[in-house]
């Protein structure tokens, strides 16, 4: 059986050899192999193939040192995409995409500021192929870009508010209006920046205002003549501003003066005075105005009082209030025709001590308080004696320290609350603890 199988295999090889020895069959095999080789080359390798890649962006920052070294910048905002024609073997260019190329303007012709048309260059930056094995062109080849060059500077301009149809309710006033930001930074070509003087925030309010209001207003950039400037290449940091319209309530309030260093129980109405104006037009937030009944314009220290003195009192309004009349001082004149002064030397027994805490004692060491000047009605001072004048020490007003010390006294006349002392007086005392 095995002998028959071997004989059959030998016969099969003999017939195959005789078949391959046929010239016609060999020609057919050669032709098939040639076709297969052609398919491999043309499909796999594809020598001399080209393809088009679209939407490739132009990189305007590439090779920018050619113009930046001249102090120039691109001031327009060029954006452009192009198509590329790529030539080479299919195996090389088949996997390439737009990220494998950089397209950029040829800046070698840029010599100074101005608008210029530039041709484009392209470079293969792929790491997967040898750039020497491919050829690439912008398609069509005459495609170019237009670029504007200039020296770029920065400029700050103020924001001015321009209000239209602004109405305020009766009893209220527009105190101020303030933009935020108060100035705008611009960046762009110097020739265009030179034209711009300021930014105008145009505010339009339809309703009558009786309270503070903040709104957003568009900005218009204008020249010296107030005409709008078209921002062709200049870029502002903002195109709007928040404008606060501060609206205050108005009121007319009486002016009052405060007297200080008055004696105990002093009748302030006994000192008559006149002011250069009795009332003041003020404005402020409604919450402040509603709680105001008068305006204190300052104080007069009776210890420095003089019969012939004219007082210029500064108007210092409470926080939140402003003067509608721009008044900064008020003149005060005392009616002194019925007043006089008188001088006394007081004995030590004229000193009166009140509110002495338990456990302490005070002895007056001074024999006299000399040259005490008092002021009051003439008819009262004519009959006034030193025995009617008291020098009082209020221990509640002191930080008690034992030992000898000088203590201020308050001069007054208990019998008449219209008399006050001019100047400051003190006595030497000894305080002991018991």
XYZ file of C-alpha atoms in Angstrom:
434
model
C 0.000 0.000 0.000
C 2.771 2.438 0.936
C 4.524 1.651 -2.320
C 1.438 2.642 -4.302
C 1.132 6.023 -2.413
C 4.731 6.964 -3.135
C 4.279 6.061 -6.768
C 1.264 8.418 -7.002
C 3.144 11.405 -5.504
C 5.972 10.912 -7.924
C 3.574 10.808 -10.874
C 1.935 14.093 -9.632
C 5.259 15.928 -9.447
C 6.155 14.707 -12.913
C 2.940 15.997 -14.425
C 3.403 19.424 -12.654
C 6.951 19.698 -13.986
C 5.782 18.887 -17.480
C 3.028 21.540 -17.091
C 5.466 24.289 -16.026
C 7.643 23.343 -18.924
C 4.872 24.597 -21.169
C 5.978 27.983 -22.693
C 2.468 29.357 -22.875
C 1.826 28.644 -19.219
C 5.086 30.310 -18.175
C 4.120 33.426 -20.089
C 0.744 33.530 -18.304
C 2.369 33.186 -14.884
C 4.844 35.953 -15.654
C 2.036 38.245 -16.730
C 0.084 37.628 -13.529
C 3.157 38.334 -11.411
C 3.766 41.552 -13.303
C 0.217 42.712 -12.681
C 0.529 41.941 -8.979
C 3.795 43.916 -8.759
C 2.190 46.899 -10.535
C -0.728 46.883 -8.142
C 1.588 46.797 -5.132
C 3.624 49.734 -6.418
C 0.757 51.910 -7.615
C -1.532 51.246 -4.673
C 0.979 51.033 -1.833
C 3.820 53.290 -2.897
C 2.088 55.569 -5.458
C 5.139 57.431 -6.790
C 4.396 60.886 -8.190
C 1.071 61.215 -6.338
C -0.423 64.534 -5.271
C -3.214 65.485 -2.889
C -4.924 68.650 -1.682
C -5.220 69.627 1.986
C -7.776 72.347 2.769
C -8.466 74.811 5.632
C -4.838 75.229 6.647
C -4.577 78.392 8.840
C -1.972 81.049 8.117
C 0.328 81.521 11.113
C 1.032 85.278 11.325
C 3.301 84.874 14.361
C 5.765 82.599 12.572
C 9.012 84.391 11.680
C 7.668 87.575 13.322
C 11.153 88.715 14.366
C 11.567 90.107 10.846
C 9.148 92.953 11.607
C 9.223 93.144 15.430
C 12.914 94.054 15.327
C 11.770 97.274 13.623
C 9.433 98.061 16.513
C 6.419 97.136 14.414
C 3.358 95.070 15.220
C 0.476 93.741 13.179
C -2.403 96.077 14.038
C -5.174 94.549 11.968
C -6.589 91.145 12.821
C -5.794 89.016 9.783
C -7.268 85.544 9.760
C -7.016 83.324 6.725
C -6.971 79.696 5.710
C -5.534 78.281 2.499
C -5.331 75.052 0.542
C -2.096 73.157 0.013
C -1.040 70.988 -2.926
C 1.255 68.197 -1.713
C 3.365 66.035 -4.095
C 5.226 62.818 -3.287
C 4.884 59.079 -2.815
C 1.517 57.938 -1.567
C 3.138 56.184 1.362
C 4.700 59.513 2.421
C 1.870 61.979 1.888
C -1.093 59.709 2.578
C -1.081 60.282 6.329
C -0.326 64.020 6.317
C -2.858 66.552 7.625
C -3.000 70.355 8.023
C -1.264 70.148 11.425
C 1.840 68.843 9.619
C 2.407 72.165 7.825
C 2.996 75.793 8.769
C 1.898 78.496 6.345
C 3.242 82.005 7.017
C 3.688 85.366 5.291
C 7.048 86.302 3.829
C 7.953 89.315 5.969
C 11.255 90.119 4.263
C 9.579 92.913 2.254
C 8.289 94.742 5.361
C 10.282 97.968 5.749
C 8.041 100.187 7.912
C 4.481 101.097 8.971
C 1.641 100.730 6.515
C -0.527 98.235 4.670
C 1.232 95.649 2.544
C 0.310 92.527 0.566
C 2.518 89.570 1.315
C 3.015 86.256 -0.441
C 2.896 83.037 1.545
C 5.446 80.364 2.278
C 4.807 76.832 3.515
C 6.933 74.378 5.437
C 6.379 70.753 6.360
C 6.921 70.254 10.086
C 5.858 66.606 10.302
C 8.175 64.271 12.216
C 6.877 61.197 10.400
C 8.191 61.965 6.910
C 11.353 63.320 5.351
C 10.471 66.806 4.088
C 13.013 66.330 1.277
C 10.828 63.575 -0.190
C 7.765 65.780 -0.654
C 6.912 69.019 -2.354
C 4.189 71.381 -1.160
C 2.758 74.633 -2.521
C -0.003 76.994 -1.522
C -2.874 76.455 -3.905
C -3.395 78.507 -5.940
C 0.226 79.615 -5.899
C -0.546 83.335 -6.113
C -2.540 83.324 -2.818
C -1.421 86.163 -0.518
C -2.486 88.122 2.584
C -2.920 91.807 3.407
C -1.325 92.948 6.662
C -1.193 96.381 8.356
C 1.930 97.243 10.354
C 2.435 100.098 12.798
C 4.083 100.998 16.087
C 1.722 99.952 18.879
C 1.380 102.180 21.947
C -0.792 102.419 25.060
C -2.861 105.464 26.012
C -5.225 106.291 28.873
C -8.186 108.588 28.244
C -10.720 109.957 30.768
C -14.369 108.953 30.725
C -16.825 111.868 30.520
C -20.524 111.415 31.215
C -23.036 112.904 28.817
C -26.597 112.738 30.174
C -29.694 113.095 28.015
C -33.305 113.586 29.118
C -32.212 113.575 32.755
C -34.996 114.744 35.096
C -34.949 114.961 38.915
C -38.040 115.031 41.105
C -38.831 118.226 43.009
C -37.152 118.313 46.403
C -34.187 116.291 45.135
C -30.958 117.156 43.385
C -28.357 115.354 41.296
C -25.335 115.618 43.563
C -22.786 113.935 41.320
C -22.341 111.307 38.655
C -19.379 109.009 38.524
C -18.247 106.486 35.891
C -16.520 103.200 36.661
C -13.928 102.970 35.259
C -13.066 106.681 35.266
C -10.478 106.168 32.524
C -10.000 103.683 29.722
C -6.753 102.151 28.487
C -6.411 101.964 24.712
C -3.842 99.989 22.749
C -3.129 100.370 19.065
C -1.217 102.248 16.366
C 0.150 105.583 17.511
C -1.331 107.518 14.589
C -4.841 106.367 15.433
C -4.347 106.885 19.177
C -3.361 110.533 18.628
C -6.869 111.309 17.403
C -8.625 110.149 20.581
C -9.122 112.702 23.379
C -11.660 111.018 25.685
C -14.388 108.439 26.052
C -17.979 109.615 26.403
C -20.480 107.569 28.416
C -23.875 108.396 27.004
C -26.546 108.126 29.709
C -30.259 108.200 28.994
C -32.840 108.048 31.790
C -36.529 108.227 30.962
C -38.091 108.479 34.451
C -37.686 111.233 37.040
C -35.130 110.280 39.672
C -35.590 110.530 43.444
C -32.876 108.081 44.451
C -29.388 107.032 43.433
C -29.276 104.914 40.297
C -26.503 102.917 38.580
C -26.700 101.930 34.934
C -24.425 100.685 32.166
C -23.679 103.166 29.384
C -21.955 102.577 26.010
C -18.689 104.411 25.378
C -17.995 106.583 22.347
C -14.415 107.672 21.706
C -14.145 111.245 20.444
C -11.497 113.678 19.196
C -10.693 117.258 20.261
C -13.765 118.547 18.425
C -16.032 116.013 20.124
C -16.518 114.029 16.948
C -16.577 110.219 17.156
C -13.390 108.429 16.122
C -13.749 105.104 14.337
C -11.618 102.529 16.102
C -10.189 100.717 13.110
C -7.230 99.064 14.788
C -7.259 100.460 18.346
C -8.522 98.058 20.992
C -10.064 99.552 24.183
C -10.033 97.597 27.437
C -13.766 98.279 27.790
C -16.608 99.538 25.606
C -19.053 100.330 28.438
C -18.931 102.053 31.823
C -21.098 101.729 34.933
C -22.421 105.217 35.697
C -23.719 106.007 39.191
C -26.109 108.967 39.390
C -26.086 110.074 43.041
C -29.418 111.723 43.875
C -29.799 113.558 47.212
C -32.819 114.932 49.034
C -32.742 118.680 49.713
C -33.583 120.518 52.945
C -33.236 123.976 54.494
C -32.098 123.605 58.103
C -31.465 126.207 60.847
C -27.882 126.803 61.961
C -26.978 126.512 65.620
C -23.809 127.217 67.595
C -22.574 125.176 70.564
C -21.078 126.931 73.602
C -18.318 125.106 75.492
C -16.569 125.722 78.831
C -19.778 127.097 80.276
C -20.260 127.308 84.061
C -22.754 125.043 85.850
C -26.343 125.914 84.994
C -25.373 128.660 82.550
C -28.275 130.287 80.675
C -27.094 130.075 77.065
C -30.022 132.165 75.848
C -28.561 135.137 77.710
C -25.793 135.369 75.101
C -27.424 136.829 72.022
C -25.681 136.440 68.692
C -26.320 136.850 64.989
C -25.104 134.686 62.125
C -24.296 135.782 58.597
C -27.063 133.368 57.620
C -29.631 131.651 59.779
C -30.296 128.607 57.625
C -28.361 126.455 55.212
C -29.507 124.634 52.107
C -28.188 121.096 52.422
C -28.546 117.853 50.510
C -27.907 114.250 51.392
C -29.326 110.745 51.347
C -32.989 110.702 52.331
C -32.180 108.427 55.286
C -29.903 111.157 56.690
C -31.992 114.221 55.832
C -35.149 112.813 57.399
C -33.447 112.672 60.816
C -31.983 116.195 60.676
C -33.680 119.146 62.425
C -30.728 121.567 62.537
C -27.098 121.953 61.568
C -24.410 122.657 64.158
C -21.720 124.774 62.550
C -19.197 124.602 65.350
C -18.520 125.713 68.901
C -17.467 128.849 70.755
C -15.217 128.439 73.785
C -16.392 130.970 76.401
C -13.002 130.855 78.075
C -11.614 132.686 75.044
C -14.592 135.063 74.672
C -13.868 138.719 73.870
C -16.348 141.535 73.683
C -15.049 142.836 70.365
C -14.334 139.542 68.674
C -15.907 138.412 65.384
C -15.987 134.638 64.899
C -15.505 132.897 61.568
C -16.894 129.421 62.092
C -16.116 126.692 59.554
C -19.122 124.779 58.290
C -18.421 121.117 58.992
C -21.428 119.105 57.951
C -22.096 115.577 59.228
C -20.990 112.725 57.010
C -23.345 112.315 54.074
C -24.443 115.975 53.965
C -23.281 118.628 51.504
C -23.930 122.341 51.249
C -26.098 123.285 48.296
C -24.804 126.870 48.509
C -21.134 125.944 48.699
C -20.866 127.724 52.054
C -17.640 126.959 53.925
C -17.755 129.534 56.784
C -20.373 131.470 58.724
C -19.701 134.748 60.553
C -20.910 135.025 64.157
C -21.284 138.297 66.084
C -22.301 138.415 69.770
C -24.531 141.218 70.997
C -22.210 142.761 73.629
C -23.674 146.213 74.174
C -25.110 145.214 77.575
C -22.137 143.065 78.613
C -19.113 143.982 80.718
C -16.168 142.313 82.426
C -14.880 142.520 86.001
C -11.728 141.193 87.668
C -11.508 139.592 91.134
C -8.927 138.030 93.400
C -10.550 135.031 95.086
C -9.557 133.722 98.500
C -8.929 130.034 99.098
C -12.257 129.678 100.864
C -13.954 130.416 97.511
C -12.929 126.933 96.373
C -15.795 124.441 96.535
C -15.155 120.693 96.245
C -17.956 118.368 95.134
C -18.230 114.598 94.602
C -15.272 113.767 96.847
C -15.118 109.980 97.143
C -15.046 108.390 100.574
C -11.610 107.748 101.970
C -9.986 110.864 100.517
C -9.468 114.440 101.632
C -8.437 117.588 99.729
C -6.725 120.680 101.137
C -6.306 123.842 99.058
C -2.713 125.052 99.332
C -3.126 128.222 97.251
C -3.969 131.342 99.255
C -5.650 133.117 96.364
C -6.789 132.749 92.778
C -5.663 136.011 91.241
C -7.034 138.048 88.342
C -10.198 136.065 87.760
C -12.109 137.807 84.939
C -15.849 137.278 84.681
C -18.270 138.504 82.035
C -21.975 139.174 82.264
C -24.695 141.833 82.244
C -23.366 145.274 83.216
C -26.018 145.976 85.810
C -25.249 142.695 87.566
C -21.463 143.080 87.553
C -21.700 146.596 89.068
C -22.875 145.117 92.382
C -20.968 141.816 92.201
C -18.344 141.103 94.894
C -15.640 138.446 95.170
C -17.605 136.690 97.878
C -20.292 135.818 95.275
C -17.833 134.037 93.005
C -17.129 130.310 93.441
C -14.232 128.222 92.162
C -15.535 124.689 91.970
C -13.609 121.408 91.783
C -15.645 118.443 90.576
C -13.838 115.274 91.655
C -15.864 113.201 89.169
C -13.855 114.883 86.443
C -10.474 113.875 87.920
C -8.339 110.781 88.132
C -7.577 110.910 91.838
C -3.881 110.706 92.695
C -2.659 111.279 96.237
C -0.110 113.977 96.857
C 0.336 117.588 95.843
C -0.974 118.624 92.419
C -2.436 121.494 90.448
C -6.151 121.159 89.732
C -8.297 123.222 87.350
C -11.302 125.042 88.814
C -14.560 126.072 87.210
C -15.493 129.679 87.997
C -19.173 130.567 88.346
C -21.602 132.772 90.227
C -24.370 130.677 91.847
C -26.574 133.739 92.294
C -26.737 134.530 88.565
C -26.555 131.982 85.747
C -25.731 134.598 83.120
C -22.153 135.181 84.307
C -19.155 133.206 82.997
C -15.408 133.343 83.401
C -12.844 134.324 80.780
C -9.642 132.307 80.846
C -8.586 129.160 82.706
C -7.780 128.951 86.401
C -6.310 126.385 88.802
C -5.200 125.936 92.415
C -2.532 123.913 94.155
C -4.002 121.110 96.271
C -2.975 118.273 98.537
C -4.952 115.015 98.243
C -4.634 112.409 100.961
C -6.155 108.999 101.484
C -7.655 108.291 104.892
